Amino acid sequence: MRRPGAFTLVAKAKAVMFQLRRGRGAPQIGHIITIDVVQEARRTGVGKALLEAAEQRLFAAGAATVALETPVNNEAAIRFYKQQGYFVEKTVAGYYSGGLDALVMTKELVGSPAGQAAPRD
């Protein structure tokens, strides 16, 4: 949360932390570091709302793409992100402590008529 360019959104027992990575001459990439949801609050739509808010804020800051990582065995998270327009970019071996692999998932952002972030068709 103390990284340069990072910001955090919190709503109803859920939080998302993300940052904007600035490349030289390349499109900027938003990076969702974590979305934390307490068990009792899952499947209420707040997580989706936070993800959309993060995408919108990153898009407004100039991000063309959003990236995140999730454990390869977190089927619920993988399903959720795919439903939100993310796709698996690659697998990173041993990303998490204990040697668990991660999936890197990405989503391209484009401007919708309302100026909000939306998946590219």
PDB file of C-alpha atoms in Angstrom, residues 7-70:
ATOM      1  CA  PHE A   7      -3.957   3.148  -4.011  1.00  0.00           C
ATOM      2  CA  THR A   8      -6.474   1.086  -2.077  1.00  0.00           C
ATOM      3  CA  LEU A   9     -10.258   0.929  -2.191  1.00  0.00           C
ATOM      4  CA  VAL A  10     -12.248  -0.525   0.701  1.00  0.00           C
ATOM      5  CA  ALA A  11     -15.974  -1.255   0.805  1.00  0.00           C
ATOM      6  CA  LYS A  12     -18.097  -3.408   3.079  1.00  0.00           C
ATOM      7  CA  ALA A  13     -15.400  -5.759   4.383  1.00  0.00           C
ATOM      8  CA  LYS A  14     -13.653  -6.081   1.016  1.00  0.00           C
ATOM      9  CA  ALA A  15     -10.526  -4.407  -0.284  1.00  0.00           C
ATOM     10  CA  VAL A  16      -8.555  -4.171  -3.501  1.00  0.00           C
ATOM     11  CA  MET A  17      -5.028  -2.824  -3.835  1.00  0.00           C
ATOM     12  CA  PHE A  18      -3.614  -1.866  -7.183  1.00  0.00           C
ATOM     13  CA  GLN A  19      -0.999   0.277  -8.873  1.00  0.00           C
ATOM     14  CA  LEU A  20      -0.131   1.716 -12.255  1.00  0.00           C
ATOM     15  CA  ARG A  21       3.200   0.690 -13.780  1.00  0.00           C
ATOM     16  CA  ARG A  22       4.559   3.311 -16.104  1.00  0.00           C
ATOM     17  CA  GLY A  23       6.530   1.972 -19.047  1.00  0.00           C
ATOM     18  CA  ARG A  24       8.861   3.879 -21.325  1.00  0.00           C
ATOM     19  CA  GLY A  25       7.039   4.508 -24.578  1.00  0.00           C
ATOM     20  CA  ALA A  26       4.755   1.532 -23.995  1.00  0.00           C
ATOM     21  CA  PRO A  27       1.137   1.510 -22.829  1.00  0.00           C
ATOM     22  CA  GLN A  28       0.764   1.719 -19.088  1.00  0.00           C
ATOM     23  CA  ILE A  29      -0.249  -1.425 -17.253  1.00  0.00           C
ATOM     24  CA  GLY A  30      -2.474  -1.459 -14.184  1.00  0.00           C
ATOM     25  CA  HIS A  31      -1.616  -4.156 -11.683  1.00  0.00           C
ATOM     26  CA  ILE A  32      -4.144  -5.482  -9.208  1.00  0.00           C
ATOM     27  CA  ILE A  33      -2.070  -6.643  -6.281  1.00  0.00           C
ATOM     28  CA  THR A  34      -4.835  -8.131  -4.152  1.00  0.00           C
ATOM     29  CA  ILE A  35      -8.570  -8.346  -3.724  1.00  0.00           C
ATOM     30  CA  ASP A  36      -9.430  -9.553  -0.242  1.00  0.00           C
ATOM     31  CA  VAL A  37     -12.944 -10.719   0.548  1.00  0.00           C
ATOM     32  CA  VAL A  38     -14.048 -12.076   3.908  1.00  0.00           C
ATOM     33  CA  GLN A  39     -15.870 -15.396   3.603  1.00  0.00           C
ATOM     34  CA  GLU A  40     -19.223 -14.039   4.842  1.00  0.00           C
ATOM     35  CA  ALA A  41     -19.218 -11.249   2.257  1.00  0.00           C
ATOM     36  CA  ARG A  42     -18.466 -13.335  -0.839  1.00  0.00           C
ATOM     37  CA  ARG A  43     -20.995 -13.583  -3.661  1.00  0.00           C
ATOM     38  CA  THR A  44     -22.654 -10.287  -2.736  1.00  0.00           C
ATOM     39  CA  GLY A  45     -21.381  -8.251  -5.705  1.00  0.00           C
ATOM     40  CA  VAL A  46     -19.103  -5.961  -3.732  1.00  0.00           C
ATOM     41  CA  GLY A  47     -15.994  -7.724  -5.039  1.00  0.00           C
ATOM     42  CA  LYS A  48     -17.165  -7.178  -8.616  1.00  0.00           C
ATOM     43  CA  ALA A  49     -17.916  -3.530  -7.823  1.00  0.00           C
ATOM     44  CA  LEU A  50     -14.432  -3.046  -6.363  1.00  0.00           C
ATOM     45  CA  LEU A  51     -12.808  -4.718  -9.368  1.00  0.00           C
ATOM     46  CA  GLU A  52     -14.768  -2.473 -11.738  1.00  0.00           C
ATOM     47  CA  ALA A  53     -13.873   0.614  -9.692  1.00  0.00           C
ATOM     48  CA  ALA A  54     -10.196  -0.351  -9.783  1.00  0.00           C
ATOM     49  CA  GLU A  55     -10.362  -0.873 -13.559  1.00  0.00           C
ATOM     50  CA  GLN A  56     -12.062   2.493 -14.033  1.00  0.00           C
ATOM     51  CA  ARG A  57      -9.519   4.298 -11.900  1.00  0.00           C
ATOM     52  CA  LEU A  58      -6.603   2.617 -13.667  1.00  0.00           C
ATOM     53  CA  PHE A  59      -8.142   3.410 -17.056  1.00  0.00           C
ATOM     54  CA  ALA A  60      -8.588   7.061 -16.064  1.00  0.00           C
ATOM     55  CA  ALA A  61      -4.914   7.118 -15.027  1.00  0.00           C
ATOM     56  CA  GLY A  62      -3.876   5.895 -18.485  1.00  0.00           C
ATOM     57  CA  ALA A  63      -3.741   2.107 -18.206  1.00  0.00           C
ATOM     58  CA  ALA A  64      -4.489   0.210 -21.395  1.00  0.00           C
ATOM     59  CA  THR A  65      -4.225  -3.212 -19.733  1.00  0.00           C
ATOM     60  CA  VAL A  66      -4.777  -4.629 -16.250  1.00  0.00           C
ATOM     61  CA  ALA A  67      -2.826  -7.617 -14.927  1.00  0.00           C
ATOM     62  CA  LEU A  68      -3.179  -9.727 -11.782  1.00  0.00           C
ATOM     63  CA  GLU A  69      -1.975 -13.008 -10.370  1.00  0.00           C
ATOM     64  CA  THR A  70      -3.975 -15.802  -8.758  1.00  0.00           C
TER      65      THR A  70
END
